[in-house]
Amino acid sequence: MGFALAQELANKGARVILLTGPVSIQVNHPLIEKVDVVSGEEMYQKAVEFFPQTHGAIMCAAVADYRAAEQNPHKIKRKTGKLTLELIPNPDIAARLGEMKKDKQVLAGFALETHNELDNAQNKLQKKNLDFIVLNSLNDVGAGFQTDTNKITILDKYNKIINFELKHKNSVASDIVNYLMKFMQV
Ligand code: C5P
């Protein structure tokens, strides 16, 4: 989804910084600068570094909420009994950018939900100080993971709710970018 959004923004003439974890997808557009990261922590550092020089950010990475407290450089050998891993929270990148956001910047987030979809998305919109949030529900056939299609609802900070039809992810990217551009003119 992030790559489709970057492509769509660049096609419309925007200069894009694409922060991405390790994926096999390639991108080749003169307006897209790809910055590779390998962890949520690293994505956080880069996002905080680049955000001030942008007109806005779309946060669509599914960053893990927790990470292992300790990293073992070697294979962990089998022992008898249970093995307990301690997990510590990853920084919430969208929430941090929400705190840093200046008046003219637009911040969009994503919410993938399985229940109480609208309420949960609304909460994230407010808690992270987003301008709008793109909701998709795993209850919708053809939406979410492992499919080329998606069905989204956009909720914005002015309490507007727009439902979109099920469509190809490239068309979804186009709907999101159009919304972002309209939003920037408000
Ligand atoms: O994981 P969650 O449902 O809270 O994700 C909602 C939004 O927050 C998404 O836009 C996601 O990219 C962003 N997020 C983030 N940093 C995290 C977790 C989520 O920016 N550590």
mmCIF file of C-alpha atoms and ligand atoms in Angstrom:
data_model
loop_
_atom_site.group_PDB
_atom_site.id
_atom_site.type_symbol
_atom_site.label_atom_id
_atom_site.label_comp_id
_atom_site.label_asym_id
_atom_site.label_seq_id
_atom_site.Cartn_x
_atom_site.Cartn_y
_atom_site.Cartn_z
ATOM 1 C CA MET A 1 0.000 0.000 0.000
ATOM 2 C CA GLY A 2 2.860 2.383 0.872
ATOM 3 C CA PHE A 3 4.520 1.829 -2.490
ATOM 4 C CA ALA A 4 1.231 2.380 -4.346
ATOM 5 C CA LEU A 5 0.716 5.631 -2.416
ATOM 6 C CA ALA A 6 4.273 6.807 -3.126
ATOM 7 C CA GLN A 7 3.829 6.071 -6.840
ATOM 8 C CA GLU A 8 0.478 7.864 -6.954
ATOM 9 C CA LEU A 9 1.860 10.948 -5.151
ATOM 10 C CA ALA A 10 4.911 11.079 -7.436
ATOM 11 C CA ASN A 11 2.697 10.708 -10.530
ATOM 12 C CA LYS A 12 0.883 13.826 -9.334
ATOM 13 C CA GLY A 13 4.207 15.690 -9.055
ATOM 14 C CA ALA A 14 4.944 15.383 -5.332
ATOM 15 C CA ARG A 15 8.446 14.768 -4.025
ATOM 16 C CA VAL A 16 8.167 11.643 -1.884
ATOM 17 C CA ILE A 17 10.339 10.176 0.860
ATOM 18 C CA LEU A 18 9.366 6.527 1.142
ATOM 19 C CA LEU A 19 10.376 4.988 4.476
ATOM 20 C CA THR A 20 10.189 1.257 4.114
ATOM 21 C CA GLY A 21 11.061 -1.923 5.919
ATOM 22 C CA PRO A 22 12.606 -4.842 4.004
ATOM 23 C CA VAL A 23 10.262 -5.741 1.124
ATOM 24 C CA SER A 24 10.843 -7.228 -2.311
ATOM 25 C CA ILE A 25 8.957 -4.491 -4.213
ATOM 26 C CA GLN A 26 11.071 -2.126 -6.332
ATOM 27 C CA VAL A 27 10.410 1.522 -7.046
ATOM 28 C CA ASN A 28 11.874 3.622 -9.818
ATOM 29 C CA HIS A 29 10.645 7.204 -10.018
ATOM 30 C CA PRO A 30 12.823 10.337 -10.022
ATOM 31 C CA LEU A 31 10.580 11.987 -7.407
ATOM 32 C CA ILE A 32 10.722 9.067 -4.955
ATOM 33 C CA GLU A 33 13.612 8.797 -2.516
ATOM 34 C CA LYS A 34 13.500 5.380 -0.845
ATOM 35 C CA VAL A 35 14.935 5.160 2.665
ATOM 36 C CA ASP A 36 15.371 1.612 3.986
ATOM 37 C CA VAL A 37 14.912 0.737 7.649
ATOM 38 C CA VAL A 38 14.944 -2.609 9.420
ATOM 39 C CA SER A 39 13.125 -1.875 12.674
ATOM 40 C CA GLY A 40 10.306 0.188 14.136
ATOM 41 C CA GLU A 41 12.879 2.129 16.155
ATOM 42 C CA GLU A 42 14.814 3.019 13.006
ATOM 43 C CA MET A 43 11.615 3.996 11.173
ATOM 44 C CA TYR A 44 10.791 6.242 14.139
ATOM 45 C CA GLN A 45 14.209 7.977 13.972
ATOM 46 C CA LYS A 46 13.925 8.589 10.219
ATOM 47 C CA ALA A 47 10.291 9.742 10.404
ATOM 48 C CA VAL A 48 11.119 12.280 13.126
ATOM 49 C CA GLU A 49 14.139 13.457 11.100
ATOM 50 C CA PHE A 50 12.290 13.945 7.791
ATOM 51 C CA PHE A 51 8.817 15.067 8.923
ATOM 52 C CA PRO A 52 9.656 18.765 9.601
ATOM 53 C CA GLN A 53 10.647 19.298 5.939
ATOM 54 C CA THR A 54 7.414 17.832 4.526
ATOM 55 C CA HIS A 55 3.888 19.052 3.787
ATOM 56 C CA GLY A 56 2.575 15.897 5.385
ATOM 57 C CA ALA A 57 2.879 12.181 5.973
ATOM 58 C CA ILE A 58 0.809 9.089 5.318
ATOM 59 C CA MET A 59 1.434 6.462 7.972
ATOM 60 C CA CYS A 60 0.586 3.095 6.523
ATOM 61 C CA ALA A 61 3.319 0.852 7.918
ATOM 62 C CA ALA A 62 2.041 -1.942 10.143
ATOM 63 C CA VAL A 63 4.698 -1.359 12.796
ATOM 64 C CA ALA A 64 4.759 -3.973 15.549
ATOM 65 C CA ASP A 65 3.493 -2.578 18.841
ATOM 66 C CA TYR A 66 6.188 -4.492 20.783
ATOM 67 C CA ARG A 67 9.728 -5.702 20.247
ATOM 68 C CA ALA A 68 11.981 -8.109 22.142
ATOM 69 C CA ALA A 69 13.659 -6.399 25.109
ATOM 70 C CA GLU A 70 16.942 -8.167 24.360
ATOM 71 C CA GLN A 71 18.499 -9.235 21.108
ATOM 72 C CA ASN A 72 20.587 -12.378 21.202
ATOM 73 C CA PRO A 73 23.433 -12.358 18.657
ATOM 74 C CA HIS A 74 23.454 -16.175 18.623
ATOM 75 C CA LYS A 75 20.875 -18.891 18.207
ATOM 76 C CA ILE A 76 18.999 -19.473 21.450
ATOM 77 C CA LYS A 77 19.671 -23.091 22.416
ATOM 78 C CA ARG A 78 16.904 -25.426 23.481
ATOM 79 C CA LYS A 79 16.564 -25.956 27.225
ATOM 80 C CA THR A 80 14.020 -27.865 29.223
ATOM 81 C CA GLY A 81 10.925 -26.006 30.341
ATOM 82 C CA LYS A 82 9.292 -22.826 29.073
ATOM 83 C CA LEU A 83 11.060 -19.938 27.414
ATOM 84 C CA THR A 84 9.725 -16.474 28.219
ATOM 85 C CA LEU A 85 10.522 -13.520 25.987
ATOM 86 C CA GLU A 86 10.193 -10.054 27.457
ATOM 87 C CA LEU A 87 8.559 -7.564 25.104
ATOM 88 C CA ILE A 88 8.824 -3.788 25.359
ATOM 89 C CA PRO A 89 6.661 -1.243 23.496
ATOM 90 C CA ASN A 90 7.846 0.219 20.196
ATOM 91 C CA PRO A 91 7.515 3.989 19.864
ATOM 92 C CA ASP A 92 4.225 5.063 18.240
ATOM 93 C CA ILE A 93 5.533 6.941 15.213
ATOM 94 C CA ALA A 94 2.203 8.422 14.124
ATOM 95 C CA ALA A 95 1.485 9.716 17.644
ATOM 96 C CA ARG A 96 4.927 11.371 17.827
ATOM 97 C CA LEU A 97 4.464 13.064 14.437
ATOM 98 C CA GLY A 98 0.998 14.119 15.654
ATOM 99 C CA GLU A 99 2.729 15.999 18.497
ATOM 100 C CA MET A 100 5.274 17.562 16.137
ATOM 101 C CA LYS A 101 2.713 18.536 13.468
ATOM 102 C CA LYS A 102 2.647 22.204 12.412
ATOM 103 C CA ASP A 103 -0.542 23.977 11.245
ATOM 104 C CA LYS A 104 -0.121 23.422 7.516
ATOM 105 C CA GLN A 105 1.062 19.821 7.695
ATOM 106 C CA VAL A 106 -1.373 16.989 7.022
ATOM 107 C CA LEU A 107 -1.021 13.679 8.850
ATOM 108 C CA ALA A 108 -2.938 10.604 7.717
ATOM 109 C CA GLY A 109 -3.004 7.225 9.417
ATOM 110 C CA PHE A 110 -4.415 3.759 8.833
ATOM 111 C CA ALA A 111 -6.492 1.505 11.041
ATOM 112 C CA LEU A 112 -7.044 -2.165 10.321
ATOM 113 C CA GLU A 113 -9.804 -3.356 12.616
ATOM 114 C CA THR A 114 -11.759 -6.517 13.338
ATOM 115 C CA HIS A 115 -14.528 -5.144 15.602
ATOM 116 C CA ASN A 116 -15.949 -1.772 16.759
ATOM 117 C CA GLU A 117 -14.276 -0.487 13.611
ATOM 118 C CA LEU A 118 -15.590 3.084 13.524
ATOM 119 C CA ASP A 119 -15.079 3.685 17.263
ATOM 120 C CA ASN A 120 -11.542 2.296 17.224
ATOM 121 C CA ALA A 121 -10.597 4.328 14.154
ATOM 122 C CA GLN A 122 -12.113 7.471 15.695
ATOM 123 C CA ASN A 123 -10.069 6.936 18.869
ATOM 124 C CA LYS A 124 -6.837 6.540 16.893
ATOM 125 C CA LEU A 125 -7.651 9.637 14.833
ATOM 126 C CA GLN A 126 -7.917 11.711 18.018
ATOM 127 C CA LYS A 127 -5.194 10.053 20.105
ATOM 128 C CA LYS A 128 -2.572 10.406 17.371
ATOM 129 C CA ASN A 129 -3.735 13.919 16.331
ATOM 130 C CA LEU A 130 -4.305 12.784 12.725
ATOM 131 C CA ASP A 131 -6.158 14.827 10.100
ATOM 132 C CA PHE A 132 -7.772 11.737 8.650
ATOM 133 C CA ILE A 133 -7.610 7.997 9.055
ATOM 134 C CA VAL A 134 -8.125 5.240 6.491
ATOM 135 C CA LEU A 135 -10.087 2.370 7.993
ATOM 136 C CA ASN A 136 -10.286 -1.126 6.628
ATOM 137 C CA SER A 137 -12.097 -3.959 8.246
ATOM 138 C CA LEU A 138 -10.991 -7.573 8.146
ATOM 139 C CA ASN A 139 -14.714 -8.446 8.118
ATOM 140 C CA ASP A 140 -15.029 -7.139 4.550
ATOM 141 C CA VAL A 141 -14.404 -9.760 1.874
ATOM 142 C CA GLY A 142 -11.543 -8.663 -0.431
ATOM 143 C CA ALA A 143 -10.124 -6.168 2.095
ATOM 144 C CA GLY A 144 -6.898 -6.225 4.122
ATOM 145 C CA PHE A 145 -4.016 -8.637 3.578
ATOM 146 C CA GLN A 146 -3.160 -11.042 0.757
ATOM 147 C CA THR A 147 -5.507 -9.496 -1.749
ATOM 148 C CA ASP A 148 -5.031 -6.976 -4.572
ATOM 149 C CA THR A 149 -8.254 -5.242 -3.597
ATOM 150 C CA ASN A 150 -9.292 -3.202 -0.607
ATOM 151 C CA LYS A 151 -12.400 -1.532 0.778
ATOM 152 C CA ILE A 152 -11.801 1.583 2.824
ATOM 153 C CA THR A 153 -13.663 4.161 4.845
ATOM 154 C CA ILE A 154 -12.090 7.559 5.494
ATOM 155 C CA LEU A 155 -12.853 9.394 8.746
ATOM 156 C CA ASP A 156 -11.556 12.930 9.112
ATOM 157 C CA LYS A 157 -11.097 15.361 11.982
ATOM 158 C CA TYR A 158 -14.200 17.287 10.855
ATOM 159 C CA ASN A 159 -16.290 14.161 11.607
ATOM 160 C CA LYS A 160 -16.805 13.380 7.930
ATOM 161 C CA ILE A 161 -17.119 9.662 7.105
ATOM 162 C CA ILE A 162 -16.798 8.486 3.500
ATOM 163 C CA ASN A 163 -17.299 4.872 2.411
ATOM 164 C CA PHE A 164 -15.534 3.704 -0.738
ATOM 165 C CA GLU A 165 -16.363 0.685 -2.914
ATOM 166 C CA LEU A 166 -14.216 -2.446 -3.060
ATOM 167 C CA LYS A 167 -11.502 -1.712 -5.653
ATOM 168 C CA HIS A 168 -7.954 -2.479 -6.736
ATOM 169 C CA LYS A 169 -5.290 -1.217 -4.293
ATOM 170 C CA ASN A 170 -3.912 1.167 -6.941
ATOM 171 C CA SER A 171 -7.333 2.842 -7.206
ATOM 172 C CA VAL A 172 -7.517 2.911 -3.406
ATOM 173 C CA ALA A 173 -4.155 4.728 -3.389
ATOM 174 C CA SER A 174 -5.566 7.222 -5.860
ATOM 175 C CA ASP A 175 -8.657 7.847 -3.661
ATOM 176 C CA ILE A 176 -6.419 8.421 -0.616
ATOM 177 C CA VAL A 177 -4.082 10.802 -2.454
ATOM 178 C CA ASN A 178 -7.057 12.744 -3.877
ATOM 179 C CA TYR A 179 -8.450 13.051 -0.360
ATOM 180 C CA LEU A 180 -5.085 14.227 0.947
ATOM 181 C CA MET A 181 -4.832 16.869 -1.785
ATOM 182 C CA LYS A 182 -8.374 18.136 -1.190
ATOM 183 C CA PHE A 183 -7.572 18.226 2.512
ATOM 184 C CA MET A 184 -4.465 20.337 1.924
ATOM 185 C CA GLN A 185 -6.626 23.002 0.277
ATOM 186 C CA VAL A 186 -8.970 23.321 3.300
HETATM 187 O O1 C5P B 1 -1.187 -0.201 15.197
HETATM 188 P P1 C5P B 1 -2.298 0.801 15.144
HETATM 189 O O2 C5P B 1 -3.615 0.227 14.794
HETATM 190 O O3 C5P B 1 -2.318 1.745 16.334
HETATM 191 O O4 C5P B 1 -1.933 1.715 13.886
HETATM 192 C C1 C5P B 1 -2.651 2.882 13.593
HETATM 193 C C2 C5P B 1 -1.750 3.878 12.903
HETATM 194 O O5 C5P B 1 -0.578 4.129 13.685
HETATM 195 C C3 C5P B 1 -1.246 3.453 11.533
HETATM 196 O O6 C5P B 1 -1.263 4.598 10.718
HETATM 197 C C4 C5P B 1 0.177 2.973 11.790
HETATM 198 O O7 C5P B 1 1.005 3.160 10.672
HETATM 199 C C5 C5P B 1 0.597 3.887 12.932
HETATM 200 N N1 C5P B 1 1.587 3.290 13.842
HETATM 201 C C6 C5P B 1 2.803 3.927 14.042
HETATM 202 N N2 C5P B 1 3.723 3.404 14.927
HETATM 203 C C7 C5P B 1 3.478 2.258 15.602
HETATM 204 C C8 C5P B 1 2.247 1.581 15.398
HETATM 205 C C9 C5P B 1 1.332 2.130 14.519
HETATM 206 O O8 C5P B 1 3.035 4.958 13.422
HETATM 207 N N3 C5P B 1 4.400 1.777 16.433
#
